[in-house]
Amino acid sequence: MPQTPRVQLLLTGNELMSGDTVDSNSATIAHRLATLGLAVGRKVTLGDDPAALVAELAAMARDAEVVIVNGGLGPTVDDLTAAVVAEAAGLPLAEHPEALAHLERWCAGRGLPLDGANRKQALLPAGCTILPNARGSAVGFAVDLGSCRIYCTPGVPGELATMLEPVCDDLTERWPGLGAVDILRLQTFGLGESTAQQLIADDNAREHAAPWPPAVNLGFRAGAPQLEIKLAITDPAAAADRDACLARLEALFGDHIIGRGDASLAGELLALLRERGLTVATAESCTGGAIAAALTRVPGSSAAFEAGYVTYSNAIKTRTLGVREETLATHGAVSEAVVREMATGALERAGADLAVAVSGVAGPEGGTAAKPVGTVWLAWGDREQLDTVCLLWPVERTLFQTMVAALALDLLRRRLLALPPLPSYARQRRAA
Amino acid sequence: MPQTPRVQLLLTGNELMSGDTVDSNSATIAHRLATLGLAVGRKVTLGDDPAALVAELAAMARDAEVVIVNGGLGPTVDDLTAAVVAEAAGLPLAEHPEALAHLERWCAGRGLPLDGANRKQALLPAGCTILPNARGSAVGFAVDLGSCRIYCTPGVPGELATMLEPVCDDLTERWPGLGAVDILRLQTFGLGESTAQQLIADDNAREHAAPWPPAVNLGFRAGAPQLEIKLAITDPAAAADRDACLARLEALFGDHIIGRGDASLAGELLALLRERGLTVATAESCTGGAIAAALTRVPGSSAAFEAGYVTYSNAIKTRTLGVREETLATHGAVSEAVVREMATGALERAGADLAVAVSGVAGPEGGTAAKPVGTVWLAWGDREQLDTVCLLWPVERTLFQTMVAALALDLLRRRLLALPPLPSYARQRRAA
């Protein structure tokens, strides 16, 4: 048996072929396997076609030591995985006592009868190993097909995530050489992936730069609005290398780093506010509530966020936040003077310690020569000092709203940490 | 040549294997091909491994009449598609004049030099057909491998979407029998997929029910918060069948249908408001700005949406919306009396014609025996009449916020259309 097994995935379901479901399960599987130092070499997706599934599975079992099958474990007639695996492995289907006991408990807990459709989920390839399902009715299972270990897992994302634990236990039992790969994630905001890669390449090209240690793999995951930097340490003895790389990345990316793990701009800002006993209010025009919504998605946000004002029209800016009609008439709604008055109004009306105000042209309509689509003014700060900036960020409406809302949160985070006010993204897009 | 070709997809890229990118391109391809009556039979995803890609492509070309390759067309060394296809098809790589002209135009338009990395994108299998790229630097291309037509398309989603047009043109030229499948989509809110399927099954099982016409395929796409129902009409002569099926679905799903195509709750509500010259204001506690954000994501929302108040704390409910301290003390923030006063305050302060107010326990903390996590009160209406309802919807925080925000929009939509106030979802979850 090789020290590191080759892994393939077989994803099943007509909804994956029609495009009505976008597969995120294979990402979940790849991320979990990466912590064992395993990479997925190939994945195949097929509809609910038993003959095609049997042929594919048999072919995969010849080329890989591990196959993970995802989907097709449920109670309906489309759920073919048990029958397909039994046929490919030349095993009869049999009612599995452990699976049946699980189903009985599951149905009893919900006051449901154990009917034929449900009972079908206990009919598994004879002699298989059960993979418990902590969340759903269908257990998973593992069988050997020649020298290949086949794991069958559920398509429901939450059920899959928990079932990967017994899968990984079984893997490490069979391949004791599999490492506990240490994966460290840094969340950043304000840099694109290509800029981040260039920063690292330039750093590596410096004279006397230490070579990047081979035990530390670097990866990126670009999202909107955050960019994740991932360090995978494949050798447990390389902890010192990891710390050196981390220090190097921290020096390179500096205040663009929001935090580790799943850190988010809203979460980090709220944590800083709570730490210091401060509160924040938002005054939004073009982002239309997206800043408030990002803050309140975080559990416990009520400790630091009390009030948000979505003041879309001029009249409401005046009535709700006290923006002067004269200011609106003279400078227009998208102006430094207006965002200043919006922020001041939010601070006063909410009695908050900090505020951020945003007014811009999200498009696709509403642009002018002087203020084209993508123009946005932001003001942020406290009663003593409000800072302002104007950016030009001409992207599609929803992306504009997402990025501007994230920037608003970042500006407050930077202020609380006494960092330079503008991340790289914003500096490049500065319009006034 | 068969009348309907068998289609397979080959997706390439290390980022797809590591799970750092979730593939939505294959859904885009499947949806576009469905309008020609073509279904994707199998898809394979591989990393940037030339030998594996060549072997896979050769195998696919033996089993399918059409293979669409996605990814690997860019300027970097990881972009291997042209070389892989050339090797699999036994063709030399040659600089293609049409591709080179495209690159020259693309670089000139951006003031960029045509450097070696960019120029690599003109190096294509000799004799291939160019698929123009309206958005990016890399053209796509098509070649024949035996009896299989291979289309190579870019991984950037926006570029792929536009390039599918010349792909489909080439397909219909080669397979003139391919239909123009008519796909009709209905957007619904307030029913789960299983309830929807059961409704249809029950309807089909009625005595004297007309059999469902074979030329009309029915599909579902479950999203949060909406459920899409899809009718694909494979036979152009079946227009009458389509209309009959549509009428049947409209009778079955009734006021759960929001609209056709890409209709959204926020978009339909805003269209109704604009039609009638009305405006709306929102007063949000537990949804934290999600209702306002949903409305303002729609271009042109400013015509009917002026003001949103995110009043998270009791003090702000009083200060911003005029909710009486006595009401809060007597009934608590999650109560009928408080959402009534929030809605009234929003109507008055915004000078809006309609308002919706929401207060609930989004969790995971903050629940009590009397008001557990998932409890939510809503009030909606105008100065003359406010309706209220209390629901218990104990799901994860973000899903709770999404579904409650959608329900708030639906309650207003229903009121404007004089429909029964509660969709099926909400009736089942009624708590008071």
Coordinates of N, CA and C in Angstrom, one line a residue, chain B residues 105-303:
Chain B
R105 N -5.3 43.9 -30.7 CA -6.3 44.9 -30.4 C -6.5 45.0 -28.9
W106 N -6.5 43.9 -28.3 CA -6.8 43.9 -26.8 C -5.7 44.6 -26.1
C107 N -4.5 44.4 -26.4 CA -3.4 45.0 -25.7 C -3.4 46.5 -26.0
A108 N -3.6 46.9 -27.3 CA -3.6 48.3 -27.7 C -4.6 49.0 -27.0
G109 N -5.8 48.4 -26.9 CA -6.9 49.1 -26.2 C -6.6 49.4 -24.8
R110 N -5.7 48.7 -24.2 CA -5.4 48.9 -22.7 C -4.0 49.5 -22.6
G111 N -3.4 49.9 -23.7 CA -2.1 50.5 -23.6 C -1.0 49.6 -23.1
L112 N -1.2 48.3 -23.3 CA -0.2 47.3 -22.8 C 0.7 46.8 -24.0
P113 N 1.9 46.4 -23.7 CA 2.8 45.8 -24.7 C 2.3 44.4 -24.9
L114 N 2.4 43.9 -26.1 CA 2.1 42.5 -26.4 C 3.3 41.6 -26.1
D115 N 3.4 41.2 -24.8 CA 4.7 40.5 -24.4 C 4.5 39.0 -24.6
G116 N 5.6 38.3 -24.3 CA 5.6 36.9 -24.6 C 4.5 36.1 -23.9
A117 N 4.2 36.5 -22.6 CA 3.2 35.7 -21.9 C 1.8 35.9 -22.6
N118 N 1.5 37.1 -23.0 CA 0.3 37.4 -23.7 C 0.3 36.7 -25.1
R119 N 1.4 36.8 -25.8 CA 1.5 36.2 -27.1 C 1.3 34.7 -27.2
K120 N 1.6 34.1 -26.1 CA 1.4 32.6 -25.9 C -0.1 32.3 -26.2
Q121 N -1.0 33.2 -25.9 CA -2.4 32.9 -26.1 C -2.8 32.8 -27.6
A122 N -1.9 33.2 -28.5 CA -2.2 33.0 -29.9 C -1.7 31.7 -30.4
L123 N -1.0 30.9 -29.6 CA -0.4 29.7 -30.0 C -1.4 28.6 -29.8
L124 N -2.0 28.1 -30.9 CA -3.2 27.2 -30.9 C -3.0 26.0 -31.8
P125 N -3.8 25.0 -31.6 CA -3.7 23.8 -32.5 C -3.9 24.3 -33.9
A126 N -3.0 23.8 -34.8 CA -3.1 24.3 -36.2 C -4.4 23.9 -36.8
G127 N -5.0 24.9 -37.5 CA -6.3 24.7 -38.2 C -7.5 24.8 -37.4
C128 N -7.4 25.2 -36.1 CA -8.6 25.3 -35.3 C -9.5 26.4 -35.7
T129 N -10.7 26.3 -35.3 CA -11.7 27.4 -35.5 C -11.7 28.3 -34.2
I130 N -11.6 29.6 -34.5 CA -11.5 30.5 -33.3 C -12.9 30.8 -32.8
L131 N -13.0 30.8 -31.5 CA -14.3 31.3 -30.8 C -14.0 32.6 -30.2
P132 N -14.6 33.7 -30.7 CA -14.2 35.0 -30.3 C -14.4 35.2 -28.8
N133 N -13.6 36.0 -28.1 CA -13.8 36.4 -26.7 C -14.1 37.9 -26.7
A134 N -15.3 38.2 -26.4 CA -15.8 39.6 -26.4 C -15.2 40.4 -25.2
R135 N -14.7 39.7 -24.2 CA -14.4 40.4 -22.9 C -13.0 40.3 -22.5
G136 N -12.3 39.2 -23.0 CA -10.9 39.0 -22.4 C -9.9 38.8 -23.5
S137 N -8.6 38.5 -23.0 CA -7.5 38.5 -23.9 C -7.5 37.1 -24.7
A138 N -7.9 36.0 -24.0 CA -7.7 34.7 -24.6 C -8.9 34.3 -25.4
V139 N -8.7 34.1 -26.7 CA -9.8 33.5 -27.5 C -10.0 32.0 -27.2
G140 N -11.2 31.5 -27.5 CA -11.4 30.1 -27.4 C -11.2 29.5 -28.8
F141 N -11.3 28.2 -28.8 CA -11.1 27.5 -30.1 C -11.8 26.2 -30.2
A142 N -12.1 25.7 -31.4 CA -12.7 24.4 -31.5 C -11.9 23.6 -32.5
V143 N -11.7 22.3 -32.3 CA -11.1 21.4 -33.2 C -11.9 20.0 -33.2
D144 N -11.6 19.3 -34.3 CA -12.2 17.9 -34.3 C -11.2 16.9 -33.9
L145 N -11.6 16.0 -33.1 CA -10.7 14.8 -32.7 C -11.5 13.6 -33.0
G146 N -11.2 13.0 -34.2 CA -12.0 11.9 -34.7 C -13.4 12.4 -35.0
S147 N -14.4 11.8 -34.4 CA -15.8 12.2 -34.7 C -16.3 13.1 -33.6
C148 N -15.4 13.6 -32.8 CA -15.8 14.4 -31.6 C -15.4 15.9 -31.9
R149 N -16.3 16.8 -31.6 CA -16.0 18.2 -31.7 C -15.6 18.7 -30.3
I150 N -14.4 19.4 -30.2 CA -13.9 19.8 -28.9 C -13.9 21.3 -28.9
Y151 N -14.6 21.9 -27.9 CA -14.7 23.4 -27.7 C -13.9 23.7 -26.5
C152 N -12.9 24.7 -26.6 CA -12.1 25.1 -25.5 C -12.5 26.5 -25.1
T153 N -12.9 26.7 -23.8 CA -13.5 27.9 -23.4 C -12.8 28.4 -22.1
P154 N -12.9 29.7 -21.8 CA -12.1 30.3 -20.7 C -12.8 30.0 -19.4
G155 N -12.0 30.0 -18.3 CA -12.4 29.8 -17.0 C -13.1 31.0 -16.3
V156 N -12.8 32.2 -16.8 CA -13.4 33.4 -16.3 C -14.9 33.4 -16.6
P157 N -15.8 33.4 -15.5 CA -17.2 33.2 -15.8 C -17.8 34.2 -16.8
G158 N -17.5 35.5 -16.7 CA -18.1 36.4 -17.7 C -17.7 36.1 -19.1
E159 N -16.4 35.7 -19.3 CA -15.9 35.4 -20.6 C -16.6 34.1 -21.2
L160 N -16.7 33.2 -20.3 CA -17.3 31.9 -20.7 C -18.8 32.2 -21.2
A161 N -19.5 33.0 -20.4 CA -20.9 33.2 -20.7 C -21.1 33.7 -22.1
T162 N -20.3 34.7 -22.5 CA -20.4 35.3 -23.8 C -19.9 34.3 -24.9
M163 N -18.9 33.5 -24.6 CA -18.3 32.6 -25.6 C -19.3 31.5 -25.9
L164 N -20.2 31.2 -25.0 CA -21.1 30.1 -25.3 C -22.0 30.4 -26.5
E165 N -22.1 31.6 -26.9 CA -23.0 32.0 -28.0 C -22.3 31.4 -29.3
P166 N -21.0 31.7 -29.6 CA -20.4 31.1 -30.8 C -20.4 29.6 -30.7
V167 N -20.2 29.0 -29.5 CA -20.2 27.6 -29.3 C -21.6 27.0 -29.8
C168 N -22.7 27.6 -29.3 CA -24.0 27.1 -29.7 C -24.3 27.3 -31.2
D169 N -23.7 28.4 -31.7 CA -23.9 28.6 -33.2 C -23.2 27.4 -33.9
D170 N -22.0 27.1 -33.5 CA -21.3 26.0 -34.2 C -22.0 24.7 -34.0
L171 N -22.6 24.5 -32.8 CA -23.3 23.2 -32.5 C -24.6 23.1 -33.4
T172 N -25.3 24.2 -33.5 CA -26.6 24.1 -34.3 C -26.2 24.0 -35.8
E173 N -25.1 24.5 -36.2 CA -24.7 24.3 -37.6 C -24.3 22.9 -37.9
R174 N -23.7 22.2 -36.9 CA -23.3 20.8 -37.1 C -24.4 19.8 -36.9
W175 N -25.3 20.2 -36.0 CA -26.4 19.3 -35.7 C -27.7 20.1 -35.9
P176 N -28.1 20.2 -37.2 CA -29.3 21.1 -37.5 C -30.5 20.6 -36.7
G177 N -30.6 19.3 -36.3 CA -31.8 18.9 -35.6 C -31.9 19.4 -34.2
L178 N -30.9 20.1 -33.7 CA -31.0 20.6 -32.3 C -32.1 21.6 -32.2
G179 N -33.0 21.4 -31.2 CA -34.1 22.3 -31.1 C -33.8 23.6 -30.5
A180 N -34.7 24.6 -30.6 CA -34.7 25.7 -29.8 C -35.6 25.4 -28.6
V181 N -35.0 24.8 -27.5 CA -35.9 24.5 -26.4 C -36.3 25.7 -25.7
D182 N -37.6 25.8 -25.5 CA -38.2 26.9 -24.8 C -38.2 26.7 -23.3
I183 N -37.5 27.5 -22.6 CA -37.4 27.3 -21.1 C -38.1 28.5 -20.4
L184 N -39.1 28.1 -19.6 CA -39.9 29.1 -18.9 C -39.6 28.9 -17.4
R185 N -39.3 30.0 -16.7 CA -39.0 29.8 -15.3 C -40.0 30.6 -14.5
L186 N -40.5 30.0 -13.4 CA -41.4 30.7 -12.5 C -40.7 30.8 -11.2
Q187 N -40.7 32.0 -10.6 CA -40.1 32.2 -9.3 C -41.2 32.1 -8.2
T188 N -41.0 31.3 -7.2 CA -42.0 31.2 -6.1 C -41.3 31.5 -4.8
F189 N -42.1 31.9 -3.8 CA -41.7 32.0 -2.4 C -42.7 31.4 -1.5
G190 N -42.3 30.7 -0.5 CA -43.2 30.3 0.5 C -43.5 28.8 0.5
L191 N -42.9 28.1 -0.4 CA -43.1 26.6 -0.5 C -41.7 26.0 -0.6
G192 N -41.5 24.8 0.1 CA -40.3 24.1 0.0 C -40.4 23.2 -1.3
E193 N -39.3 22.6 -1.7 CA -39.3 21.8 -2.9 C -40.1 20.6 -2.7
S194 N -40.1 20.0 -1.5 CA -40.8 18.7 -1.4 C -42.3 19.0 -1.4
T195 N -42.7 20.1 -0.8 CA -44.2 20.5 -0.8 C -44.6 20.8 -2.3
A196 N -43.7 21.4 -3.0 CA -44.0 21.7 -4.4 C -44.2 20.4 -5.2
Q197 N -43.3 19.5 -5.0 CA -43.4 18.2 -5.7 C -44.6 17.5 -5.4
Q198 N -44.9 17.5 -4.1 CA -46.1 16.8 -3.6 C -47.4 17.4 -4.2
L199 N -47.4 18.7 -4.3 CA -48.6 19.4 -4.9 C -48.8 18.9 -6.3
I200 N -47.7 18.8 -7.0 CA -47.8 18.3 -8.4 C -48.2 16.9 -8.5
A201 N -47.6 16.0 -7.7 CA -47.9 14.6 -7.6 C -49.4 14.4 -7.3
D202 N -49.9 15.2 -6.3 CA -51.3 15.0 -5.9 C -52.2 15.5 -7.1
D203 N -51.8 16.5 -7.8 CA -52.6 17.0 -8.9 C -52.7 16.0 -10.0
N204 N -51.5 15.4 -10.3 CA -51.5 14.3 -11.3 C -52.3 13.1 -10.9
A205 N -52.4 12.9 -9.6 CA -53.1 11.7 -9.2 C -54.6 11.9 -9.1
R206 N -55.1 13.1 -9.3 CA -56.5 13.4 -9.2 C -57.3 12.5 -10.3
E207 N -58.5 12.2 -10.0 CA -59.3 11.5 -10.9 C -59.5 12.4 -12.2
H208 N -59.5 11.9 -13.3 CA -59.6 12.6 -14.6 C -58.6 13.7 -14.8
A209 N -57.5 13.6 -14.1 CA -56.4 14.6 -14.4 C -55.8 14.3 -15.7
A210 N -55.5 15.4 -16.5 CA -54.9 15.2 -17.8 C -53.5 14.7 -17.6
P211 N -53.0 13.7 -18.3 CA -51.6 13.3 -18.1 C -50.6 14.5 -18.5
W212 N -49.5 14.5 -17.7 CA -48.5 15.6 -18.0 C -47.9 15.4 -19.4
P213 N -48.0 16.4 -20.3 CA -47.5 16.1 -21.6 C -46.0 15.8 -21.7
P214 N -45.6 14.8 -22.5 CA -44.2 14.4 -22.5 C -43.2 15.4 -23.0
A215 N -43.7 16.4 -23.8 CA -42.9 17.4 -24.3 C -42.5 18.5 -23.3
V216 N -43.2 18.5 -22.2 CA -42.9 19.5 -21.2 C -42.2 19.0 -20.0
N217 N -40.9 19.3 -19.8 CA -40.2 18.8 -18.7 C -40.2 19.8 -17.5
L218 N -40.4 19.2 -16.3 CA -40.6 20.1 -15.2 C -39.3 19.9 -14.3
G219 N -38.8 21.0 -13.8 CA -37.6 20.9 -12.9 C -37.8 22.0 -11.8
F220 N -37.0 21.8 -10.7 CA -37.0 22.7 -9.6 C -35.5 23.2 -9.3
R221 N -35.4 24.4 -8.9 CA -34.1 24.8 -8.3 C -34.4 25.5 -7.0
A222 N -34.0 24.8 -5.9 CA -34.3 25.3 -4.6 C -33.2 26.3 -4.2
G223 N -33.6 27.5 -3.9 CA -32.6 28.5 -3.3 C -33.2 29.1 -2.0
A224 N -32.4 29.8 -1.3 CA -32.9 30.6 -0.2 C -32.9 32.0 -0.6
P225 N -34.0 32.7 -0.6 CA -35.3 32.3 -0.2 C -36.3 31.8 -1.2
Q226 N -35.9 31.8 -2.5 CA -36.9 31.5 -3.5 C -36.7 30.1 -4.1
L227 N -37.8 29.5 -4.6 CA -37.8 28.2 -5.3 C -38.2 28.5 -6.7
E228 N -37.3 28.0 -7.7 CA -37.6 28.3 -9.1 C -38.2 27.0 -9.7
I229 N -39.3 27.2 -10.4 CA -39.9 26.1 -11.2 C -39.6 26.3 -12.6
K230 N -39.1 25.2 -13.3 CA -38.7 25.4 -14.7 C -39.5 24.5 -15.6
L231 N -40.0 25.0 -16.7 CA -40.7 24.2 -17.7 C -39.8 24.3 -18.9
A232 N -39.3 23.1 -19.4 CA -38.6 23.0 -20.6 C -39.5 22.4 -21.7
I233 N -39.7 23.1 -22.8 CA -40.6 22.6 -23.8 C -39.7 22.1 -25.0
T234 N -39.6 20.8 -25.2 CA -38.6 20.3 -26.1 C -39.2 20.2 -27.6
D235 N -40.5 20.4 -27.7 CA -41.1 20.3 -29.0 C -41.7 21.6 -29.4
P236 N -41.2 22.3 -30.4 CA -41.8 23.6 -30.8 C -43.3 23.5 -31.0
A237 N -43.8 22.3 -31.4 CA -45.2 22.2 -31.8 C -46.0 22.1 -30.5
A238 N -45.4 22.0 -29.3 CA -46.1 21.8 -28.1 C -46.5 23.1 -27.3
A239 N -46.6 24.2 -28.0 CA -46.8 25.5 -27.4 C -48.1 25.4 -26.6
A240 N -49.1 24.7 -27.2 CA -50.4 24.6 -26.5 C -50.3 23.9 -25.2
D241 N -49.5 22.8 -25.2 CA -49.2 22.0 -24.0 C -48.5 22.9 -23.0
R242 N -47.6 23.7 -23.4 CA -46.8 24.5 -22.5 C -47.8 25.5 -21.8
D243 N -48.7 26.1 -22.6 CA -49.7 27.0 -22.0 C -50.6 26.3 -21.0
A244 N -51.0 25.1 -21.3 CA -51.8 24.3 -20.4 C -51.1 24.0 -19.1
C245 N -49.8 23.6 -19.3 CA -49.0 23.3 -18.1 C -48.8 24.5 -17.2
L246 N -48.6 25.6 -17.8 CA -48.4 26.8 -17.1 C -49.6 27.2 -16.3
A247 N -50.8 27.1 -17.0 CA -52.0 27.4 -16.3 C -52.2 26.5 -15.1
R248 N -51.9 25.2 -15.3 CA -52.0 24.2 -14.2 C -51.1 24.6 -13.1
L249 N -49.9 25.0 -13.4 CA -48.9 25.3 -12.3 C -49.4 26.6 -11.6
E250 N -50.0 27.5 -12.4 CA -50.4 28.8 -11.8 C -51.6 28.5 -10.8
A251 N -52.4 27.6 -11.2 CA -53.6 27.2 -10.4 C -53.0 26.5 -9.1
L252 N -52.0 25.6 -9.3 CA -51.5 24.9 -8.1 C -50.7 25.8 -7.1
F253 N -49.9 26.7 -7.7 CA -49.0 27.4 -6.8 C -49.5 28.8 -6.4
G254 N -50.5 29.2 -7.2 CA -51.3 30.4 -6.9 C -50.4 31.6 -6.5
D255 N -50.7 32.2 -5.4 CA -50.1 33.4 -5.0 C -48.6 33.2 -4.5
H256 N -48.2 31.9 -4.5 CA -46.7 31.7 -4.1 C -45.9 32.1 -5.3
I257 N -46.5 32.3 -6.5 CA -45.7 32.7 -7.7 C -45.4 34.2 -7.6
I258 N -44.1 34.5 -7.6 CA -43.7 35.9 -7.6 C -43.7 36.5 -9.0
G259 N -43.2 35.7 -10.0 CA -43.2 36.2 -11.3 C -42.4 35.2 -12.2
R260 N -42.1 35.6 -13.4 CA -41.4 34.8 -14.4 C -39.9 35.2 -14.5
G261 N -39.2 34.3 -15.1 CA -37.7 34.7 -15.4 C -37.0 34.9 -14.1
D262 N -36.3 36.0 -14.0 CA -35.4 36.3 -12.9 C -36.2 37.1 -11.8
A263 N -37.5 37.0 -11.8 CA -38.2 37.9 -10.8 C -37.8 37.6 -9.4
S264 N -37.6 38.7 -8.6 CA -37.3 38.6 -7.2 C -38.3 39.3 -6.4
L265 N -38.4 38.9 -5.1 CA -39.4 39.5 -4.2 C -39.2 41.0 -4.2
A266 N -37.9 41.4 -4.0 CA -37.7 42.9 -3.9 C -38.0 43.6 -5.2
G267 N -37.6 43.0 -6.3 CA -37.9 43.6 -7.6 C -39.4 43.7 -7.9
E268 N -40.1 42.6 -7.6 CA -41.6 42.7 -7.9 C -42.3 43.7 -7.0
L269 N -41.8 43.7 -5.7 CA -42.4 44.7 -4.8 C -42.2 46.1 -5.3
L270 N -40.9 46.4 -5.6 CA -40.6 47.7 -6.1 C -41.4 48.1 -7.4
A271 N -41.5 47.1 -8.3 CA -42.3 47.4 -9.5 C -43.8 47.7 -9.2
L272 N -44.3 47.0 -8.2 CA -45.7 47.3 -7.8 C -45.8 48.7 -7.2
L273 N -44.8 49.0 -6.3 CA -44.8 50.4 -5.7 C -44.7 51.5 -6.7
R274 N -43.8 51.3 -7.7 CA -43.6 52.3 -8.7 C -44.9 52.5 -9.6
E275 N -45.5 51.4 -9.9 CA -46.7 51.4 -10.7 C -47.8 52.2 -10.0
R276 N -47.8 52.1 -8.7 CA -48.9 52.8 -8.0 C -48.4 54.2 -7.4
G277 N -47.2 54.5 -7.6 CA -46.7 55.8 -7.1 C -46.5 55.8 -5.6
L278 N -46.2 54.6 -5.0 CA -46.2 54.5 -3.5 C -44.7 54.4 -3.1
T279 N -44.4 54.7 -1.8 CA -43.1 54.5 -1.3 C -43.2 53.6 0.0
V280 N -42.1 53.0 0.3 CA -42.0 52.1 1.5 C -40.8 52.4 2.4
A281 N -41.0 52.2 3.7 CA -39.9 52.4 4.6 C -39.8 51.1 5.4
T282 N -38.6 50.8 5.9 CA -38.4 49.6 6.7 C -37.9 49.9 8.1
A283 N -38.3 49.1 9.1 CA -37.9 49.3 10.5 C -37.4 47.9 10.9
E284 N -36.1 47.7 11.1 CA -35.6 46.4 11.3 C -34.8 46.3 12.6
S285 N -35.1 45.2 13.3 CA -34.3 44.9 14.4 C -33.5 43.6 14.1
C286 N -34.1 42.4 14.2 CA -33.3 41.2 14.0 C -32.7 41.0 12.6
T287 N -33.4 41.5 11.6 CA -32.9 41.4 10.3 C -31.7 42.4 10.0
G288 N -31.6 43.4 10.8 CA -30.4 44.2 10.8 C -30.0 44.9 9.5
G289 N -31.0 45.2 8.7 CA -30.7 45.9 7.4 C -30.8 45.0 6.2
A290 N -31.1 43.8 6.4 CA -31.2 42.8 5.3 C -32.4 43.2 4.4
I291 N -33.5 43.7 4.9 CA -34.6 44.1 4.1 C -34.2 45.3 3.2
A292 N -33.7 46.3 3.8 CA -33.2 47.5 3.1 C -32.2 47.1 2.0
A293 N -31.2 46.2 2.4 CA -30.2 45.8 1.5 C -30.8 45.1 0.3
A294 N -31.8 44.2 0.5 CA -32.4 43.5 -0.6 C -33.1 44.4 -1.5
L295 N -33.8 45.4 -1.0 CA -34.4 46.4 -1.8 C -33.4 47.2 -2.7
T296 N -32.4 47.7 -2.0 CA -31.5 48.6 -2.7 C -30.5 47.9 -3.6
R297 N -30.5 46.5 -3.6 CA -29.7 45.8 -4.6 C -30.3 46.0 -6.0
V298 N -31.6 46.3 -6.0 CA -32.3 46.4 -7.3 C -32.1 47.8 -7.9
P299 N -31.5 47.8 -9.1 CA -31.3 49.1 -9.8 C -32.6 49.9 -9.8
G300 N -32.5 51.2 -9.5 CA -33.7 52.0 -9.6 C -34.6 52.0 -8.4
S301 N -34.1 51.3 -7.3 CA -35.0 51.2 -6.1 C -35.3 52.5 -5.4
S302 N -34.4 53.5 -5.7 CA -34.6 54.8 -5.1 C -36.0 55.4 -5.4
A303 N -36.6 55.0 -6.5 CA -37.9 55.6 -6.9 C -39.0 55.3 -5.8

